[in-house]
Short mmCIF file of C-alpha atoms in Angstrom, two decimals:
data_model
loop_
_atom_site.label_atom_id
_atom_site.label_comp_id
_atom_site.label_asym_id
_atom_site.label_seq_id
_atom_site.Cartn_x
_atom_site.Cartn_y
_atom_site.Cartn_z
CA MET X 1 0.00 0.00 0.00
CA LEU X 2 2.95 2.32 0.62
CA ALA X 3 3.89 1.98 -3.04
CA LEU X 4 0.56 3.49 -4.12
CA PRO X 5 1.20 7.14 -3.04
CA GLY X 6 4.71 6.97 -4.44
CA GLY X 7 3.40 5.67 -7.75
CA VAL X 8 0.78 8.42 -7.91
CA LEU X 9 3.38 11.12 -7.21
CA LEU X 10 5.68 9.65 -9.87
CA LEU X 11 2.83 9.63 -12.38
CA ILE X 12 1.92 13.25 -11.60
CA GLY X 13 5.56 14.30 -11.94
CA LEU X 14 5.87 12.54 -15.30
CA TRP X 15 2.60 14.09 -16.45
CA ALA X 16 3.78 17.60 -15.45
CA LEU X 17 7.10 17.06 -17.23
CA ILE X 18 5.46 15.92 -20.48
CA ALA X 19 2.99 18.84 -20.41
CA LYS X 20 5.80 21.35 -19.78
CA VAL X 21 8.30 19.97 -22.31
CA GLY X 22 5.67 19.45 -25.00
CA ASN X 23 4.08 22.86 -24.36
CA TYR X 24 0.71 21.44 -25.39
CA PRO X 25 -2.47 23.56 -25.46
CA THR X 26 -4.70 23.05 -22.43
CA PHE X 27 -7.41 21.38 -24.51
CA ILE X 28 -4.88 18.75 -25.66
CA LEU X 29 -2.97 18.01 -22.45
CA PRO X 30 -3.54 20.22 -19.41
CA ASP X 31 -0.90 20.31 -16.70
CA PRO X 32 -1.69 18.88 -13.24
CA VAL X 33 -2.18 22.35 -11.72
CA SER X 34 -4.97 23.18 -14.21
CA VAL X 35 -6.67 19.85 -13.55
CA PHE X 36 -6.49 20.13 -9.77
CA ASN X 37 -7.77 23.72 -9.92
CA GLU X 38 -10.74 22.48 -11.96
CA LEU X 39 -11.22 19.60 -9.55
CA ALA X 40 -11.22 21.98 -6.58
CA GLU X 41 -13.69 24.30 -8.30
CA ILE X 42 -16.27 21.62 -9.15
CA THR X 43 -15.85 20.13 -5.68
CA LEU X 44 -16.53 23.43 -3.92
CA ASP X 45 -19.54 24.37 -6.06
CA GLY X 46 -21.13 20.91 -5.63
CA THR X 47 -20.92 19.88 -9.29
CA LEU X 48 -18.63 16.94 -8.61
CA TRP X 49 -20.80 15.47 -5.85
CA HIS X 50 -23.97 16.02 -7.90
CA HIS X 51 -22.63 13.80 -10.68
CA THR X 52 -20.63 11.42 -8.47
CA GLN X 53 -23.59 10.41 -6.33
CA THR X 54 -25.56 9.49 -9.46
CA THR X 55 -22.77 7.32 -10.84
CA LEU X 56 -22.12 5.77 -7.43
CA PHE X 57 -25.80 4.89 -7.02
CA GLU X 58 -25.81 3.21 -10.44
CA ILE X 59 -22.60 1.30 -9.66
CA LEU X 60 -23.81 0.01 -6.29
CA GLY X 61 -27.26 -0.81 -7.65
CA GLY X 62 -25.87 -2.69 -10.65
CA LEU X 63 -23.27 -4.46 -8.53
CA THR X 64 -25.91 -5.58 -6.03
CA LEU X 65 -28.24 -6.83 -8.76
CA GLY X 66 -25.49 -8.53 -10.75
CA LEU X 67 -23.90 -10.10 -7.67
CA SER X 68 -27.15 -11.51 -6.29
CA THR X 69 -28.38 -12.97 -9.59
CA ALA X 70 -24.95 -14.31 -10.61
CA THR X 71 -24.26 -16.04 -7.29
CA LEU X 72 -27.75 -17.56 -7.16
CA LEU X 73 -27.64 -18.84 -10.74
CA GLY X 74 -23.99 -19.87 -10.35
CA TYR X 75 -24.82 -22.02 -7.34
CA VAL X 76 -27.68 -23.70 -9.19
CA LEU X 77 -25.50 -24.39 -12.24
CA ALA X 78 -22.65 -25.67 -10.07
CA LYS X 79 -25.02 -28.19 -8.53
CA SER X 80 -26.53 -29.20 -11.88
CA PRO X 81 -24.01 -29.95 -14.66
CA LEU X 82 -26.89 -30.87 -16.97
CA LEU X 83 -28.49 -27.46 -16.53
CA GLU X 84 -25.12 -25.82 -17.12
CA ARG X 85 -24.67 -27.71 -20.40
CA LEU X 86 -28.14 -26.63 -21.52
CA THR X 87 -27.85 -22.96 -20.59
CA GLY X 88 -24.08 -22.42 -20.84
CA PRO X 89 -23.91 -21.69 -24.59
CA TYR X 90 -26.67 -19.10 -24.35
CA ILE X 91 -25.04 -17.38 -21.37
CA VAL X 92 -21.68 -17.25 -23.17
CA ALA X 93 -23.34 -15.96 -26.35
CA SER X 94 -25.09 -13.20 -24.41
CA GLN X 95 -21.75 -12.10 -22.95
CA SER X 96 -20.07 -11.98 -26.36
CA VAL X 97 -22.11 -8.89 -27.22
CA PRO X 98 -20.30 -5.75 -25.96
CA ALA X 99 -22.08 -3.66 -23.34
CA ILE X 100 -21.75 -0.59 -25.56
CA ALA X 101 -23.90 -2.39 -28.15
CA ILE X 102 -26.62 -3.36 -25.66
CA ALA X 103 -26.70 -0.02 -23.83
CA PRO X 104 -28.71 1.91 -26.48
CA LEU X 105 -31.36 -0.80 -26.48
CA LEU X 106 -31.70 -0.70 -22.69
CA VAL X 107 -31.97 3.09 -22.80
CA ILE X 108 -34.78 2.79 -25.37
CA TRP X 109 -36.61 0.20 -23.26
CA PHE X 110 -36.10 1.67 -19.78
CA GLY X 111 -35.40 5.33 -20.49
CA SER X 112 -32.34 7.44 -19.79
CA GLY X 113 -32.79 7.31 -16.02
CA LYS X 114 -30.92 5.25 -13.46
CA ILE X 115 -32.68 1.94 -14.16
CA SER X 116 -31.06 1.44 -17.56
CA LYS X 117 -27.61 2.25 -16.10
CA ILE X 118 -28.12 -0.19 -13.23
CA LEU X 119 -29.09 -2.92 -15.69
CA ILE X 120 -26.02 -2.22 -17.82
CA CYS X 121 -23.79 -2.46 -14.72
CA ALA X 122 -25.49 -5.71 -13.70
CA LEU X 123 -24.94 -7.23 -17.15
CA VAL X 124 -21.27 -6.26 -17.15
CA VAL X 125 -20.51 -7.76 -13.72
CA PHE X 126 -22.76 -10.82 -14.13
CA PHE X 127 -20.53 -13.16 -16.12
CA PRO X 128 -17.24 -13.04 -14.13
CA ILE X 129 -19.10 -13.46 -10.84
CA LEU X 130 -21.19 -16.30 -12.31
CA VAL X 131 -18.10 -18.17 -13.53
CA ASN X 132 -16.25 -17.70 -10.24
CA THR X 133 -19.27 -18.90 -8.29
CA ILE X 134 -19.47 -22.10 -10.35
CA VAL X 135 -15.73 -22.71 -10.04
CA GLY X 136 -15.73 -21.92 -6.32
CA ILE X 137 -18.61 -24.24 -5.43
CA ARG X 138 -17.22 -27.09 -7.53
CA SER X 139 -13.77 -26.70 -6.00
CA VAL X 140 -15.04 -27.79 -2.58
CA ASP X 141 -13.15 -30.90 -1.50
CA GLN X 142 -15.20 -34.06 -2.03
CA GLY X 143 -13.73 -35.63 1.09
CA LEU X 144 -15.09 -32.79 3.20
CA LYS X 145 -18.52 -33.24 1.61
CA THR X 146 -18.39 -36.93 2.54
CA LEU X 147 -17.41 -36.00 6.08
CA MET X 148 -20.34 -33.57 6.38
CA HIS X 149 -22.67 -36.29 5.08
CA SER X 150 -21.32 -38.79 7.62
CA LEU X 151 -21.99 -36.23 10.35
CA ARG X 152 -25.62 -36.11 9.14
CA ALA X 153 -25.41 -32.46 8.15
CA ASN X 154 -28.37 -31.26 6.10
CA ARG X 155 -28.05 -29.23 2.89
CA TRP X 156 -28.28 -25.90 4.66
CA GLN X 157 -25.59 -26.83 7.18
CA THR X 158 -23.33 -28.09 4.40
CA PHE X 159 -23.91 -24.88 2.46
CA VAL X 160 -23.19 -22.55 5.39
CA MET X 161 -20.43 -24.49 7.15
CA LEU X 162 -18.56 -25.96 4.19
CA GLU X 163 -19.43 -24.64 0.74
CA ILE X 164 -19.43 -20.91 1.48
CA PRO X 165 -16.13 -20.88 3.47
CA ALA X 166 -14.39 -23.18 0.98
CA ALA X 167 -15.55 -21.24 -2.08
CA MET X 168 -15.06 -17.78 -0.54
CA PRO X 169 -11.57 -17.08 -2.00
CA VAL X 170 -12.78 -17.70 -5.55
CA LEU X 171 -16.04 -15.80 -4.98
CA LEU X 172 -14.17 -12.76 -3.68
CA GLY X 173 -11.84 -12.95 -6.67
CA GLY X 174 -14.89 -12.63 -8.92
CA LEU X 175 -16.18 -9.74 -6.83
CA LYS X 176 -12.87 -7.89 -7.27
CA ILE X 177 -13.32 -8.11 -11.02
CA GLY X 178 -16.98 -7.16 -10.73
CA VAL X 179 -16.46 -3.93 -8.77
CA THR X 180 -14.06 -2.55 -11.37
CA LEU X 181 -16.27 -3.60 -14.28
CA SER X 182 -19.31 -2.00 -12.64
CA VAL X 183 -17.66 1.42 -12.97
CA ILE X 184 -17.16 0.78 -16.69
CA GLY X 185 -20.80 -0.28 -17.03
CA ALA X 186 -22.09 2.91 -15.40
CA VAL X 187 -19.94 5.13 -17.61
CA VAL X 188 -20.98 3.27 -20.77
CA GLY X 189 -24.63 3.78 -19.86
CA GLU X 190 -24.10 7.48 -19.18
CA PHE X 191 -22.26 7.89 -22.48
CA VAL X 192 -25.25 6.50 -24.37
CA GLY X 193 -27.95 8.58 -22.72
CA SER X 194 -27.96 10.57 -19.50
CA ASP X 195 -28.20 14.10 -18.17
CA ARG X 196 -26.11 13.51 -15.06
CA GLY X 197 -23.27 11.33 -13.82
CA LEU X 198 -19.51 11.33 -14.32
CA GLY X 199 -19.88 9.74 -17.76
CA TYR X 200 -22.19 12.57 -18.75
CA LEU X 201 -19.66 15.06 -17.35
CA ILE X 202 -16.94 13.55 -19.56
CA ASN X 203 -19.20 13.81 -22.60
CA LEU X 204 -20.03 17.41 -21.72
CA SER X 205 -16.38 18.36 -21.28
CA LYS X 206 -15.56 16.83 -24.66
CA GLY X 207 -18.14 19.04 -26.35
CA LEU X 208 -16.82 22.10 -24.52
CA PHE X 209 -13.15 21.22 -25.20
CA ASN X 210 -12.72 21.50 -21.43
CA THR X 211 -10.03 18.87 -21.00
CA PRO X 212 -9.23 19.79 -17.35
CA LEU X 213 -12.87 19.01 -16.51
CA MET X 214 -12.56 15.69 -18.33
CA PHE X 215 -9.43 14.81 -16.36
CA ALA X 216 -11.18 15.79 -13.11
CA ALA X 217 -14.07 13.42 -13.90
CA LEU X 218 -11.60 10.66 -14.77
CA ILE X 219 -9.83 11.16 -11.45
CA ALA X 220 -13.17 10.84 -9.66
CA LEU X 221 -13.95 7.62 -11.54
CA GLY X 222 -10.52 6.21 -10.75
CA THR X 223 -10.97 7.07 -7.08
CA ILE X 224 -14.33 5.28 -6.98
CA SER X 225 -12.92 2.19 -8.70
CA LEU X 226 -9.86 2.03 -6.46
CA SER X 227 -11.94 2.60 -3.31
CA LEU X 228 -14.34 -0.23 -4.17
CA TYR X 229 -11.43 -2.54 -4.96
CA LEU X 230 -9.73 -1.74 -1.65
CA ILE X 231 -12.99 -2.32 0.23
CA VAL X 232 -13.32 -5.79 -1.30
CA THR X 233 -9.64 -6.47 -0.56
CA GLY X 234 -10.18 -5.48 3.08
CA LEU X 235 -13.28 -7.69 3.21
CA GLU X 236 -11.25 -10.53 1.75
CA ARG X 237 -8.55 -10.19 4.42
CA TRP X 238 -11.16 -10.13 7.17
CA LEU X 239 -13.19 -13.09 5.89
CA LEU X 240 -10.17 -15.20 5.02
CA ALA X 241 -8.13 -14.45 8.14
CA TRP X 242 -8.63 -18.08 9.19
CA ARG X 243 -6.60 -19.24 6.17
CA ARG X 244 -3.40 -17.54 7.36
#
């Protein structure tokens, strides 16, 4: 974790050097001072929070929906290889279509409000969490299952006391991927059709040739993505402390 601030400072220094040596116009490559001034301005006047809370709501809503449906379906498919063989090709085919191609259709069906963005986020995070759930449940040691059966444990006890703890590392690995993809899903949805959100702010700044504003929105998105990832990492350390 100590390497993170050092890496950020190194990146900012390199960015400032390139901007100074290249002497680029602000609308091509603004220097860090211009970007941080813009970031401070939109933070103080409430613009940043206005758009950030919208994007954050869409991310958390989509992540919750995608996580719940993917883990539920993943558990069912892990327990039924026949059902997985029947539905697997259709699930894979649905994931081969890029989210940017589906987003306009969802906006047409559900409008340009938050619902369409939440659905886009859910679709983006669904597949990696589904796959990790299937792999995690099937990776449970068969000998431990036999032991639970010999102890007369019912299905619920086996699920809670064996399957969830044993599959947790793989499930959390899928969640790490999902939280970063959910940010991408929200931005894609806001690019297609929205009047608020950080994706909308990026689109707006592009039309205004306000590159410092675009960089400020990108910094906010990066902060959200990194924060969510670190939260899941902390959750992973707490839940898997028994493995150390």
